Steps between C-alpha positions, in 0.01 A plus 500: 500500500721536789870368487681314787828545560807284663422708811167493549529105453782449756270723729184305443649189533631528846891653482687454773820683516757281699775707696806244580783579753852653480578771692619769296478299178100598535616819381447284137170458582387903514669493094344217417130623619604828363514384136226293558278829549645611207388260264188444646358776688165324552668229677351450873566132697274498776686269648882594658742256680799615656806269722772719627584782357242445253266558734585871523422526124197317545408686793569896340312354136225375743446797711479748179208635270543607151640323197735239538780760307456743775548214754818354304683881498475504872583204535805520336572855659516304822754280418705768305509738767594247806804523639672253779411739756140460429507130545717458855763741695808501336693652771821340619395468851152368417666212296815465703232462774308236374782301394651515787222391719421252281898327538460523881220292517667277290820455680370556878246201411244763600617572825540870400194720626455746272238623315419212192638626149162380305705504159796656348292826398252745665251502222317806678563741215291250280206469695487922492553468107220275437270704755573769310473341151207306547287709714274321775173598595366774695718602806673130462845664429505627878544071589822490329435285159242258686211652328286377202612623155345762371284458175517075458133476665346789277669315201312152587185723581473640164595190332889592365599244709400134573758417721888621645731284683818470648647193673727482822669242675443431868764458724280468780371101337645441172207555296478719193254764516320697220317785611239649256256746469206458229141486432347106476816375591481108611795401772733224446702286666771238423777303602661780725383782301165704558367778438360800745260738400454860602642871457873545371717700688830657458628179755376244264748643217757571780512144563492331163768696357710440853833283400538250700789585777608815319156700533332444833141303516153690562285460812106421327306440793639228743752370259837591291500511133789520264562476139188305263717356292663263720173219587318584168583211308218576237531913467217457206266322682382843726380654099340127398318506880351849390356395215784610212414348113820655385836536727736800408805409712834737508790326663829683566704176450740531176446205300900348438567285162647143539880636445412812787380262732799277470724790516622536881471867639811447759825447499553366819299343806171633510438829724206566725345724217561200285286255688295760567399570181433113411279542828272761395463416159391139656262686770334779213566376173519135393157454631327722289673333175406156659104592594552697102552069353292360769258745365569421130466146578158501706386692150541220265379257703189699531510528082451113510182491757176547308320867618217338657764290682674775685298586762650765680861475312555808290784607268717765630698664186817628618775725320823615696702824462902438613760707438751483195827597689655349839373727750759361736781557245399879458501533876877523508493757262334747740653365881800740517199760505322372841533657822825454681461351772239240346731446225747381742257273661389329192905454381569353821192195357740506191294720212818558339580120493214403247434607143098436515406644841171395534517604907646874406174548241281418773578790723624761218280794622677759291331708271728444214483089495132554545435741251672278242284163633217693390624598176548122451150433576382697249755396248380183536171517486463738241694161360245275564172698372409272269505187749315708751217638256442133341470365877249807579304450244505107468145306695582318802367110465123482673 
């Protein structure tokens, strides 16, 4: 008599492992995968979603073979081992000289001539990181990141993988875009959101992890693609589209208590990092807790619909990882340690004028803050093993 475990149930039942955004804070993300592996080394989804910097975990777990633990340690290598410098040019005359172009336009009206400043960092050293990291195919690395990814298509070939995708946001018309590569795989489309099928490319990942006005957009073909987080008002839907019975979701959003919420973060009027911190976590993050009820909600109702009254309406079990601590609050700790000259930059937004700095976590490339988001994933997870083995092994709803 053969004996099935939490993992083999979550894999037969159609995982998908949702990736949400955060810049930096996906660092959690590579811990919280890595325990994950840990506890249950059989564990496979065959279906991976990724939205901004999500998308580069979902794209290097996507593009691997092996076990899912040998997967999760390089995974987490990668984020341990990056440095600023391996994201965008640190310089002080690369930054100077995007910030200064970028004020000329501004106050000239855009009489000034020179060359367009496409955001406030050249995110060049990125695109040679994840060419590097991810591999592409054949002689692709000679076209400078625009390649296919190498591994993702023998993965849905032997049947690892049903499905990957990552989502961008076009520029070019508005519409949010979700690019995936799988084997069976119906298209969507709704109310400006669809979905594009084909070969993932180093571009693809380029683009959905690109912060809006800080990292610059992505050419894909005729059109100009930025960060997937900003359209995608349902980030679960892409893993429900695919076919997912169960939804393992890890957001990088800390989740305050009443009195924390309540409890203002600034002293005075609010800075640019401030505002921009409300921003982002409005663009990447509230979303996914909203489509997590909406979700939740859709779920019961289906409970009260007899089976043979369903038709093609399915329950979707869903279980969210979020961190324990306020990644924005441990930011702080660690932004006397970032490179001089962007250091200055970011004070100059007014990082030193908030106690939460949800902006700062967002663009904390250094190793140290990194290493320590991953030891929070893990932390946590290792936390919640008994929630995540009784939703493995539990038997989604016919």
């Amino acid at each position: 008599m053969s004996t099935t475990t939490a993992a083999d149930a979550g894999n037969a039942n159609e995982l998908a492992l949702v990736l949400s955004g955060g810049g930096a804070r996906a660092a959690y993300q590579a811990g919280c995968v890595r325990a994950l592996a840990r506890s249950f080394p059989d564990l496979a989804p065959r279906i991976l979603t990724g939205v901004s910097a999500g998308a580069i975990n979902a794209g290097l777990l996507a593009s691997r073979h092996g076990t899912l633990e040998a997967k999760a340690a390089e995974l987490a290598e990668l984020w341990r081992t990056l440095e600023p410098s391996r994201v965008f040019r640190v310089g002080t005359l690369s930054l100077a000289g995007n910030v200064l172009r970028t004020g000329l336009k501004l106050v000239s009206g855009g009489a000034i001539t020179a060359p367009r400043t496409h955001a406030l960092v050249d995110t060049t050293p990125l695109r040679e990181f994840l060419v590097e990291r991810l591999g592409l195919e054949g002689d692709d690395s000679r076209t400078g990141g625009t390649g296919r990814i190498r591994g993702i298509a023998r993965n849905v070939a032997e049947g690892h993988l049903r499905a990957v995708a990552i989502t961008t946001s076009s520029y070019s018309t508005g519409q949010s875009i979700t690019w995936v590569e799988g084997r069976d795989v119906e298209s969507w489309e709704r109310a400006h959101r669809r979905s594009e099928l084909g070969a993932l490319t180093v571009d693809h990942v380029m683009a959905s992890a690109s912060l809006p006005l800080f990292f610059p957009a992505v050419r894909i073909g005729p059109n100009w693609y930025g960060d997937g987080g900003i359209r995608l008002t349902a980030p679960l839907s892409p893993a429900v589209h695919l076919g997912a019975r169960k939804i393992l979701a890890i957001s990088t959003r800390y989740a305050r208590s009443r009195a924390e919420a309540d409890r203002s973060v600034i002293e005075d009027y609010p800075p640019p990092a401030q505002i921009a911190g409300v921003l982002f976590n409005a663009i990447f993050l509230d979303l996914f807790d909203a489509d997590a009820l909406t979700l939740d909600r859709v779920n019961r109702m289906i409970d009260r619909v007899p089976v043979e009254a369903r038709g093609s309406l399915r329950k979707v079990d869903l279980l969210v990882l979020r961190p324990s601590r306020d990644l924005g609050k441990l930011a702080n700790e660690y932004e006397a340690r970032l490179p001089g000259a962007f250091r200055f930059l970011t004070r100059g937004l007014g990082t030193r004028e908030t106690k939460s700095n949800d902006f700062l976590s967002l663009v904390m490339f250094q190793s140290d803050y990194l290493s320590r988001l991953v030891e929070i994933g893990e932390s946590d997870t290792e936390a919640r093993r008994g929630d995540i083995e009784r939703f493995l092994a539990s038997s989604p709803a016919p």
